[in-house]
Amino acid sequence: MRDVRLTETGFSPADELGVFARAHDASGAIASFTGQVRPGGGVLALELTHYAPLTLPGMEKIAQEAQNRFTLAGLLALHRVGKMLPGEPIVVVAAAAAHRRDAIQAVDFMMDHLKSAAWFWKREQRNDGWHWISPRSVDHADLARWN
Amino acid sequence: MRDVRLTETGFSPADELGVFARAHDASGAIASFTGQVRPGGGVLALELTHYAPLTLPGMEKIAQEAQNRFTLAGLLALHRVGKMLPGEPIVVVAAAAAHRRDAIQAVDFMMDHLKSAAWFWKREQRNDGWHWISPRSVDHADLARWN
Amino acid sequence: MIKVVYLGQLADMAGTAESEFAATSGAIDWADLLALLENHVAPHLAEAVQADTVKLAVNGRLLADRAMLDARDGDEIALLPPVSGG
Amino acid sequence: MIKVVYLGQLADMAGTAESEFAATSGAIDWADLLALLENHVAPHLAEAVQADTVKLAVNGRLLADRAMLDARDGDEIALLPPVSGG
């Protein structure tokens, strides 16, 4: 079972994870990751732009690669796009598996690829206006671990 | 903030993760792992025995090592003991951090150590009686990754 | 008409999220696109999209080589700078 | 009295989760413990606890060397086979 979605509105990671866990109570292991807009650093808002013809198909491809690579019973990837405020969730990923390292590694793999290989452009609003964000070099290094 | 607990009664991982997430909405990254009694394989019940003078202090020590090793805003480790049924949760671990790999690696570290270095003895009830479980060799290999 | 979509910083440079061009000759190749961007959208935009890190998609399919661009009436070209992830 | 607690499979072998022994000499060392297990608890238990993988704790503190065992009245000895984790 694979559930890959984009949303333009806010969502509750706890609710999403609760639904996912109930759907996978027969799996021994469930791992998850939630990314939130970090408050502080003068950031007033965050905006994620996507390109519809590429972004969701690209996320599906990343999810399929995770399912090929690890033995999973289920995989969830939900990503918000548009403008969001500090403290609001951006992304939630969850994986269910018979064994814990499959679940944990699938989440790790998904996040590294969503961060650096998915079609999102991010900019932060500060007091002096909007600033585009580039991937950090550590993101590229994290991605290269899977090659 | 560190929250390390043993419980002799059932618990809801979704509720625990919800409370943890609300307490850490200022962290950019939250990772979690939930372990459940896997149904099937003829297992009727699972029993975890612990030794009170060692088990909780040992879990606290593992959690402290994770906090020394990774930059974390918070860490949760809740482990059930006693007799439990297929589908019931055994353990939930969550880590909050500014950066995603700290959170994910802390959860990975905690689980490897809880599996192989914490004071729990596990036995499974099958039709023909109770059987003690030994760590799998893969558990030892997983643990050795952190040395 | 052929639609051109600008993503990320390129939308800022273009001053718009997208443009539409009439393909008088029936098709637009890479050199045509650069000339249109330079003359009708914004100075320096043609230069910016020539960076190796900028990818090109036509109707949601990435082009392996920008020199292969051959957009026809009704096509959508996307100009994709490096992603910044989630 | 000195309490001895059996964990995991050792409780099955002992047929009980714990035993209590009177320390007539005032203390129990490792040889005394093995003799008590052999003669008063269960055959083969003394042999089992001599495995390198079995750890020994006194009042919740692990002993680095079982030969250092020197348990007194009121102490609790725990015999800890390899853990099987969560």
Short mmCIF file of C-alpha atoms in Angstrom, two decimals:
data_model
loop_
_atom_site.label_atom_id
_atom_site.label_comp_id
_atom_site.label_asym_id
_atom_site.label_seq_id
_atom_site.Cartn_x
_atom_site.Cartn_y
_atom_site.Cartn_z
CA MET A 1 0.00 0.00 0.00
CA ARG A 2 1.40 3.36 -1.06
CA ASP A 3 -0.08 6.76 -0.21
CA VAL A 4 1.72 9.70 -1.82
CA ARG A 5 0.05 13.10 -1.72
CA LEU A 6 0.56 16.83 -2.09
CA THR A 7 -1.62 19.22 -0.11
CA GLU A 8 -2.10 22.97 -0.37
CA THR A 9 -3.69 23.16 3.08
CA GLY A 10 -2.49 22.39 6.59
CA PHE A 11 -2.59 18.86 7.95
CA SER A 12 -2.10 17.03 11.24
CA PRO A 13 0.90 14.67 11.24
CA ALA A 14 -0.49 12.97 14.38
CA ASP A 15 -3.80 12.24 12.62
CA GLU A 16 -2.03 10.99 9.49
CA LEU A 17 0.30 8.77 11.54
CA GLY A 18 -2.64 7.45 13.57
CA VAL A 19 -4.51 6.41 10.41
CA PHE A 20 -1.34 4.85 8.99
CA ALA A 21 -0.63 2.91 12.22
CA ARG A 22 -4.20 1.56 12.37
CA ALA A 23 -3.89 0.40 8.75
CA HIS A 24 -0.65 -1.42 9.62
CA ASP A 25 -1.27 -2.97 13.02
CA ALA A 26 -0.11 -6.28 11.54
CA SER A 27 3.37 -4.86 10.82
CA GLY A 28 5.96 -5.27 13.52
CA ALA A 29 7.66 -1.95 12.81
CA ILE A 30 6.49 1.55 11.94
CA ALA A 31 8.93 4.44 11.49
CA SER A 32 8.02 8.03 10.76
CA PHE A 33 9.43 11.47 10.14
CA THR A 34 7.73 14.84 10.43
CA GLY A 35 9.30 18.04 9.13
CA GLN A 36 7.99 21.35 10.47
CA VAL A 37 8.76 25.00 9.69
CA ARG A 38 11.37 25.85 12.30
CA PRO A 39 10.52 29.04 14.23
CA GLY A 40 13.25 31.57 14.82
CA GLY A 41 16.03 32.96 12.64
CA GLY A 42 13.75 35.81 11.60
CA VAL A 43 11.66 33.59 9.32
CA LEU A 44 8.10 34.93 9.03
CA ALA A 45 6.82 32.41 6.50
CA LEU A 46 7.95 29.66 4.15
CA GLU A 47 6.66 29.10 0.63
CA LEU A 48 7.10 25.91 -1.35
CA THR A 49 6.51 26.08 -5.08
CA HIS A 50 6.07 22.90 -7.10
CA TYR A 51 5.51 22.06 -10.76
CA ALA A 52 2.43 19.86 -10.91
CA PRO A 53 3.35 17.81 -14.01
CA LEU A 54 6.63 16.72 -12.38
CA THR A 55 6.34 16.94 -8.59
CA LEU A 56 3.80 14.25 -7.69
CA PRO A 57 5.07 11.78 -10.34
CA GLY A 58 8.58 12.42 -9.00
CA MET A 59 7.46 11.67 -5.43
CA GLU A 60 5.76 8.48 -6.64
CA LYS A 61 9.01 7.43 -8.31
CA ILE A 62 11.00 8.03 -5.11
CA ALA A 63 8.41 6.03 -3.14
CA GLN A 64 8.59 3.19 -5.68
CA GLU A 65 12.39 3.15 -5.34
CA ALA A 66 12.03 2.89 -1.55
CA GLN A 67 9.58 0.01 -1.97
CA ASN A 68 11.96 -1.75 -4.37
CA ARG A 69 14.89 -1.26 -2.04
CA PHE A 70 13.32 -2.17 1.31
CA THR A 71 10.75 -4.80 2.28
CA LEU A 72 7.76 -2.67 3.22
CA ALA A 73 4.12 -3.33 4.03
CA GLY A 74 3.16 0.31 3.48
CA LEU A 75 4.55 3.74 2.74
CA LEU A 76 3.10 7.21 3.32
CA ALA A 77 4.51 10.49 1.95
CA LEU A 78 2.49 13.65 2.36
CA HIS A 79 4.04 16.99 1.39
CA ARG A 80 2.57 20.43 1.76
CA VAL A 81 3.01 23.13 -0.89
CA GLY A 82 2.19 26.84 -0.79
CA LYS A 83 2.75 29.31 2.03
CA MET A 84 3.08 28.09 5.61
CA LEU A 85 3.93 29.55 9.01
CA PRO A 86 6.56 28.67 11.64
CA GLY A 87 5.56 25.52 13.57
CA GLU A 88 3.35 24.22 10.75
CA PRO A 89 4.11 20.76 9.32
CA ILE A 90 5.71 20.57 5.86
CA VAL A 91 6.11 16.87 5.33
CA VAL A 92 5.29 13.56 6.96
CA VAL A 93 6.71 10.21 5.87
CA ALA A 94 5.93 6.83 7.43
CA ALA A 95 6.93 3.26 6.60
CA ALA A 96 5.56 -0.03 7.92
CA ALA A 97 7.59 -3.24 7.73
CA ALA A 98 8.12 -6.59 9.37
CA HIS A 99 11.60 -5.54 10.52
CA ARG A 100 12.66 -2.28 12.10
CA ARG A 101 15.64 -1.39 9.93
CA ASP A 102 13.59 -1.64 6.74
CA ALA A 103 11.10 0.84 8.19
CA ILE A 104 13.74 3.25 9.55
CA GLN A 105 15.90 3.13 6.44
CA ALA A 106 12.92 3.65 4.14
CA VAL A 107 12.04 6.84 6.04
CA ASP A 108 15.68 7.99 5.92
CA PHE A 109 15.84 7.25 2.16
CA MET A 110 12.54 9.04 1.46
CA MET A 111 13.58 12.18 3.34
CA ASP A 112 17.01 12.43 1.70
CA HIS A 113 15.40 12.14 -1.72
CA LEU A 114 12.46 14.45 -0.97
CA LYS A 115 14.98 17.04 0.27
CA SER A 116 17.34 17.00 -2.70
CA ALA A 117 15.76 15.14 -5.61
CA ALA A 118 12.09 16.16 -5.53
CA TRP A 119 10.71 19.12 -7.51
CA PHE A 120 10.22 21.72 -4.80
CA TRP A 121 11.51 25.27 -4.68
CA LYS A 122 11.56 26.88 -1.27
CA ARG A 123 11.77 30.50 -0.21
CA GLU A 124 11.70 32.14 3.20
CA GLN A 125 10.08 35.44 4.06
CA ARG A 126 12.13 37.63 6.38
CA ASN A 127 11.74 41.26 7.40
CA ASP A 128 13.66 42.33 4.30
CA GLY A 129 11.62 40.22 1.86
CA TRP A 130 11.71 36.77 0.28
CA HIS A 131 14.88 34.68 -0.06
CA TRP A 132 15.24 31.53 -2.17
CA ILE A 133 16.80 28.53 -0.41
CA SER A 134 19.38 26.28 -2.02
CA PRO A 135 20.05 22.73 -0.85
CA ARG A 136 22.79 22.56 1.75
CA SER A 137 25.91 20.63 0.76
CA VAL A 138 25.10 18.20 3.58
CA ASP A 139 21.86 17.39 1.74
CA HIS A 140 23.82 16.30 -1.32
CA ALA A 141 26.14 14.25 0.88
CA ASP A 142 23.14 12.61 2.55
CA LEU A 143 21.69 11.74 -0.85
CA ALA A 144 24.97 10.28 -2.10
CA ARG A 145 24.91 7.72 0.74
CA TRP A 146 22.31 5.71 -1.21
CA ASN A 147 24.35 5.34 -4.43
CA MET B 1 13.83 17.03 27.74
CA ARG B 2 14.02 13.27 28.24
CA ASP B 3 11.08 10.97 28.92
CA VAL B 4 12.04 7.35 29.57
CA ARG B 5 9.40 5.00 30.95
CA LEU B 6 8.42 1.38 31.48
CA THR B 7 4.75 0.45 31.52
CA GLU B 8 2.99 -2.76 32.54
CA THR B 9 -0.22 -1.76 30.77
CA GLY B 10 -1.12 -1.05 27.17
CA PHE B 11 -0.52 2.36 25.64
CA SER B 12 -1.34 4.26 22.46
CA PRO B 13 1.72 5.14 20.35
CA ALA B 14 -0.40 7.70 18.43
CA ASP B 15 -1.33 9.48 21.66
CA GLU B 16 2.26 9.39 22.94
CA LEU B 17 3.59 10.73 19.62
CA GLY B 18 0.91 13.43 19.55
CA VAL B 19 1.92 14.68 23.00
CA PHE B 20 5.59 14.55 22.03
CA ALA B 21 4.99 16.46 18.78
CA ARG B 22 3.01 19.19 20.55
CA ALA B 23 5.81 19.59 23.09
CA HIS B 24 8.32 19.98 20.23
CA ASP B 25 6.54 22.14 17.66
CA ALA B 26 9.60 24.40 17.67
CA SER B 27 11.84 21.57 16.41
CA GLY B 28 12.19 21.25 12.66
CA ALA B 29 12.41 17.47 12.73
CA ILE B 30 10.65 14.68 14.62
CA ALA B 31 11.40 11.01 13.98
CA SER B 32 9.71 8.06 15.60
CA PHE B 33 9.61 4.29 15.76
CA THR B 34 6.84 2.02 17.01
CA GLY B 35 7.35 -1.70 17.57
CA GLN B 36 4.28 -3.93 17.75
CA VAL B 37 3.76 -7.63 18.45
CA ARG B 38 3.67 -9.08 14.95
CA PRO B 39 0.63 -11.30 14.37
CA GLY B 40 1.09 -14.63 12.66
CA GLY B 41 3.73 -17.33 12.92
CA GLY B 42 1.58 -19.09 15.50
CA VAL B 43 2.38 -16.59 18.26
CA LEU B 44 -0.47 -16.37 20.78
CA ALA B 45 1.20 -13.95 23.18
CA LEU B 46 4.50 -12.30 23.99
CA GLU B 47 5.92 -11.77 27.47
CA LEU B 48 8.71 -9.39 28.32
CA THR B 49 10.44 -9.84 31.65
CA HIS B 50 12.64 -7.11 33.06
CA TYR B 51 14.76 -6.66 36.18
CA ALA B 52 13.66 -3.44 37.81
CA PRO B 53 16.97 -2.44 39.43
CA LEU B 54 18.72 -2.58 36.05
CA THR B 55 16.20 -2.08 33.24
CA LEU B 56 15.04 1.52 33.65
CA PRO B 57 18.50 2.81 34.66
CA GLY B 58 19.88 0.99 31.60
CA MET B 59 17.32 2.65 29.33
CA GLU B 60 18.18 6.03 30.84
CA LYS B 61 21.85 5.39 30.10
CA ILE B 62 21.11 4.49 26.45
CA ALA B 63 18.99 7.64 26.13
CA GLN B 64 21.79 9.75 27.64
CA GLU B 65 24.24 8.27 25.14
CA ALA B 66 21.88 9.20 22.29
CA GLN B 67 21.63 12.75 23.66
CA ASN B 68 25.42 12.97 23.91
CA ARG B 69 25.87 11.65 20.40
CA PHE B 70 23.18 13.62 18.53
CA THR B 71 21.95 17.19 18.88
CA LEU B 72 18.42 16.67 20.20
CA ALA B 73 15.70 18.89 21.60
CA GLY B 74 13.85 15.96 23.13
CA LEU B 75 13.80 12.19 23.40
CA LEU B 76 11.01 9.75 24.30
CA ALA B 77 11.43 6.04 25.02
CA LEU B 78 8.46 4.09 26.35
CA HIS B 79 8.71 0.29 26.69
CA ARG B 80 6.05 -2.12 27.74
CA VAL B 81 6.78 -5.12 29.99
CA GLY B 82 4.60 -8.09 30.90
CA LYS B 83 2.31 -10.12 28.70
CA MET B 84 0.93 -8.65 25.47
CA LEU B 85 -1.09 -9.82 22.48
CA PRO B 86 -0.44 -9.72 18.72
CA GLY B 87 -0.96 -6.20 17.32
CA GLU B 88 -0.29 -4.53 20.68
CA PRO B 89 2.53 -1.96 20.87
CA ILE B 90 5.75 -2.95 22.66
CA VAL B 91 7.89 0.14 22.32
CA VAL B 92 7.73 3.69 21.03
CA VAL B 93 10.76 5.95 20.58
CA ALA B 94 10.71 9.53 19.31
CA ALA B 95 13.40 12.18 18.86
CA ALA B 96 13.04 15.90 18.13
CA ALA B 97 15.90 17.91 16.63
CA ALA B 98 16.70 20.93 14.52
CA HIS B 99 17.99 18.72 11.71
CA ARG B 100 16.43 15.57 10.31
CA ARG B 101 19.40 13.22 10.40
CA ASP B 102 19.97 13.84 14.12
CA ALA B 103 16.35 12.85 14.79
CA ILE B 104 16.37 9.79 12.50
CA GLN B 105 19.76 8.54 13.68
CA ALA B 106 18.82 8.98 17.34
CA VAL B 107 15.76 6.76 16.82
CA ASP B 108 17.86 4.20 14.93
CA PHE B 109 20.51 4.25 17.73
CA MET B 110 17.89 3.91 20.47
CA MET B 111 16.19 0.95 18.82
CA ASP B 112 19.42 -0.96 18.14
CA HIS B 113 20.43 -0.53 21.77
CA LEU B 114 16.99 -1.28 23.24
CA LYS B 115 16.92 -4.46 21.14
CA SER B 116 20.31 -5.83 22.09
CA ALA B 117 21.71 -3.95 25.06
CA ALA B 118 18.70 -3.33 27.33
CA TRP B 119 17.68 -5.69 30.11
CA PHE B 120 14.66 -7.43 28.62
CA TRP B 121 13.99 -11.15 28.29
CA LYS B 122 11.35 -12.11 25.77
CA ARG B 123 9.37 -15.28 25.31
CA GLU B 124 6.61 -16.21 22.89
CA GLN B 125 3.62 -18.38 23.63
CA ARG B 126 2.76 -20.86 20.88
CA ASN B 127 0.38 -23.81 20.83
CA ASP B 128 3.09 -26.02 22.31
CA GLY B 129 3.99 -23.62 25.14
CA TRP B 130 6.42 -20.80 25.87
CA HIS B 131 9.69 -20.30 23.96
CA TRP B 132 12.50 -17.94 24.98
CA ILE B 133 13.78 -15.64 22.24
CA SER B 134 17.45 -14.92 21.66
CA PRO B 135 18.71 -11.84 19.83
CA ARG B 136 19.15 -12.46 16.11
CA SER B 137 22.71 -12.15 14.81
CA VAL B 138 21.50 -9.23 12.69
CA ASP B 139 20.66 -7.42 15.95
CA HIS B 140 24.27 -7.71 17.08
CA ALA B 141 25.47 -6.51 13.67
CA ASP B 142 23.09 -3.52 13.87
CA LEU B 143 24.44 -2.66 17.31
CA ALA B 144 28.06 -2.90 16.15
CA ARG B 145 27.43 -0.14 13.57
CA TRP B 146 27.60 2.43 16.38
CA ASN B 147 31.06 1.46 17.67
CA MET C 1 0.47 29.35 -28.50
CA ILE C 2 3.37 27.82 -26.58
CA LYS C 3 3.42 28.29 -22.82
CA VAL C 4 6.69 28.79 -20.90
CA VAL C 5 6.62 28.21 -17.12
CA TYR C 6 9.31 29.70 -14.87
CA LEU C 7 10.05 27.92 -11.57
CA GLY C 8 11.83 29.14 -8.44
CA GLN C 9 14.22 32.06 -8.87
CA LEU C 10 13.57 32.11 -12.63
CA ALA C 11 10.01 33.33 -11.96
CA ASP C 12 11.51 36.28 -10.04
CA MET C 13 13.89 37.06 -12.91
CA ALA C 14 11.09 36.73 -15.47
CA GLY C 15 8.82 38.90 -13.35
CA THR C 16 6.01 36.41 -14.02
CA ALA C 17 5.22 32.74 -13.45
CA GLU C 18 4.61 32.06 -17.13
CA SER C 19 4.59 33.54 -20.63
CA GLU C 20 2.87 32.58 -23.86
CA PHE C 21 4.46 32.86 -27.28
CA ALA C 22 3.04 32.41 -30.73
CA ALA C 23 5.20 30.04 -32.74
CA THR C 24 5.15 31.85 -36.10
CA SER C 25 7.24 29.15 -37.75
CA GLY C 26 5.13 26.42 -36.07
CA ALA C 27 7.89 25.37 -33.64
CA ILE C 28 10.34 26.78 -31.09
CA ASP C 29 13.85 25.37 -30.70
CA TRP C 30 16.40 26.19 -27.97
CA ALA C 31 17.89 29.16 -29.85
CA ASP C 32 14.38 30.53 -30.52
CA LEU C 33 13.51 30.21 -26.83
CA LEU C 34 16.67 32.05 -25.73
CA ALA C 35 15.91 34.87 -28.16
CA LEU C 36 12.30 35.14 -26.97
CA LEU C 37 13.38 35.26 -23.31
CA GLU C 38 16.05 37.90 -24.06
CA ASN C 39 13.87 40.13 -26.24
CA HIS C 40 10.40 39.73 -24.75
CA VAL C 41 10.69 38.65 -21.09
CA ALA C 42 13.68 39.97 -19.15
CA PRO C 43 17.33 40.82 -19.70
CA HIS C 44 19.74 38.20 -18.28
CA LEU C 45 17.00 35.54 -18.22
CA ALA C 46 18.38 33.87 -21.36
CA GLU C 47 21.82 33.85 -19.75
CA ALA C 48 20.43 32.40 -16.49
CA VAL C 49 18.62 29.49 -18.15
CA GLN C 50 21.78 28.47 -19.98
CA ALA C 51 23.35 27.36 -16.68
CA ASP C 52 24.00 23.59 -16.63
CA THR C 53 21.93 23.29 -13.46
CA VAL C 54 18.73 24.49 -15.20
CA LYS C 55 16.62 21.61 -16.55
CA LEU C 56 14.04 21.79 -19.28
CA ALA C 57 10.76 19.87 -19.48
CA VAL C 58 8.21 19.78 -22.29
CA ASN C 59 4.69 18.72 -21.34
CA GLY C 60 5.98 17.33 -18.04
CA ARG C 61 8.83 15.28 -19.58
CA LEU C 62 12.44 16.25 -18.88
CA LEU C 63 14.67 16.75 -21.89
CA ALA C 64 18.02 14.97 -21.68
CA ASP C 65 19.53 17.59 -24.04
CA ARG C 66 18.18 21.12 -24.40
CA ALA C 67 19.41 21.24 -27.98
CA MET C 68 16.64 18.71 -28.75
CA LEU C 69 13.92 21.27 -27.88
CA ASP C 70 11.21 21.25 -30.55
CA ALA C 71 8.08 22.76 -28.97
CA ARG C 72 4.88 22.98 -31.01
CA ASP C 73 1.65 24.90 -30.64
CA GLY C 74 -0.12 23.84 -27.41
CA ASP C 75 3.07 22.60 -25.75
CA GLU C 76 4.18 23.68 -22.27
CA ILE C 77 7.89 24.30 -21.66
CA ALA C 78 9.09 24.40 -18.02
CA LEU C 79 12.38 26.00 -16.99
CA LEU C 80 13.55 24.30 -13.79
CA PRO C 81 16.37 25.71 -11.65
CA PRO C 82 17.98 23.51 -8.95
CA VAL C 83 15.46 22.34 -6.36
CA SER C 84 15.74 23.34 -2.74
CA GLY C 85 13.82 20.41 -1.33
CA GLY C 86 11.35 20.12 1.48
CA MET D 1 18.71 -13.84 54.24
CA ILE D 2 20.23 -13.37 50.79
CA LYS D 3 17.84 -13.25 47.86
CA VAL D 4 18.76 -14.74 44.46
CA VAL D 5 16.72 -13.62 41.44
CA TYR D 6 16.63 -15.73 38.26
CA LEU D 7 15.95 -13.94 34.97
CA GLY D 8 14.84 -15.29 31.59
CA GLN D 9 15.49 -18.97 30.93
CA LEU D 10 17.25 -19.33 34.30
CA ALA D 11 13.88 -18.86 36.05
CA ASP D 12 12.54 -21.83 34.06
CA MET D 13 15.57 -23.94 35.03
CA ALA D 14 15.28 -22.90 38.67
CA GLY D 15 11.54 -23.58 38.64
CA THR D 16 11.05 -20.28 40.48
CA ALA D 17 11.69 -16.56 39.97
CA GLU D 18 13.73 -16.24 43.17
CA SER D 19 15.17 -18.09 46.15
CA GLU D 20 16.29 -17.01 49.61
CA PHE D 21 19.28 -18.46 51.40
CA ALA D 22 20.54 -18.00 54.93
CA ALA D 23 24.21 -17.08 54.90
CA THR D 24 25.42 -19.18 57.83
CA SER D 25 28.95 -17.86 57.52
CA GLY D 26 27.61 -14.30 57.09
CA ALA D 27 28.55 -14.12 53.39
CA ILE D 28 28.15 -16.00 50.10
CA ASP D 29 30.93 -16.12 47.51
CA TRP D 30 30.73 -17.48 43.95
CA ALA D 31 31.63 -21.05 44.96
CA ASP D 32 29.04 -20.95 47.77
CA LEU D 33 26.39 -19.75 45.31
CA LEU D 34 27.15 -22.52 42.82
CA ALA D 35 26.92 -25.13 45.60
CA LEU D 36 23.60 -23.71 46.84
CA LEU D 37 22.13 -23.71 43.32
CA GLU D 38 23.31 -27.27 42.69
CA ASN D 39 22.16 -28.70 46.00
CA HIS D 40 19.04 -26.71 46.83
CA VAL D 41 17.53 -25.31 43.63
CA ALA D 42 17.90 -27.43 40.51
CA PRO D 43 20.37 -29.78 38.87
CA HIS D 44 22.30 -28.22 35.97
CA LEU D 45 21.48 -24.67 37.16
CA ALA D 46 24.99 -24.20 38.59
CA GLU D 47 26.42 -25.36 35.27
CA ALA D 48 24.16 -23.00 33.32
CA VAL D 49 25.07 -19.88 35.30
CA GLN D 50 28.78 -20.56 34.74
CA ALA D 51 28.38 -19.68 31.04
CA ASP D 52 30.37 -16.57 30.08
CA THR D 53 27.19 -14.97 28.76
CA VAL D 54 25.51 -14.99 32.20
CA LYS D 55 26.05 -11.73 34.11
CA LEU D 56 25.80 -11.23 37.85
CA ALA D 57 24.44 -8.19 39.68
CA VAL D 58 24.38 -7.48 43.40
CA ASN D 59 21.81 -4.94 44.57
CA GLY D 60 21.37 -3.72 41.01
CA ARG D 61 25.08 -3.29 40.25
CA LEU D 62 26.77 -5.52 37.70
CA LEU D 63 29.87 -7.37 38.85
CA ALA D 64 32.80 -7.14 36.44
CA ASP D 65 34.15 -10.45 37.76
CA ARG D 66 31.94 -13.13 39.34
CA ALA D 67 34.87 -14.28 41.47
CA MET D 68 34.48 -11.01 43.38
CA LEU D 69 31.02 -12.03 44.67
CA ASP D 70 30.73 -11.31 48.39
CA ALA D 71 27.03 -11.13 49.19
CA ARG D 72 25.90 -10.32 52.74
CA ASP D 73 22.67 -10.66 54.64
CA GLY D 74 19.97 -8.50 52.98
CA ASP D 75 21.71 -8.43 49.60
CA GLU D 76 19.97 -9.32 46.34
CA ILE D 77 21.90 -11.31 43.74
CA ALA D 78 20.55 -11.35 40.16
CA LEU D 79 21.54 -14.01 37.62
CA LEU D 80 21.18 -12.47 34.14
CA PRO D 81 21.28 -14.58 30.96
CA PRO D 82 21.72 -12.88 27.56
CA VAL D 83 18.93 -10.39 26.86
CA SER D 84 16.56 -10.89 23.96
CA GLY D 85 15.63 -7.24 23.58
CA GLY D 86 12.40 -5.52 22.78
#
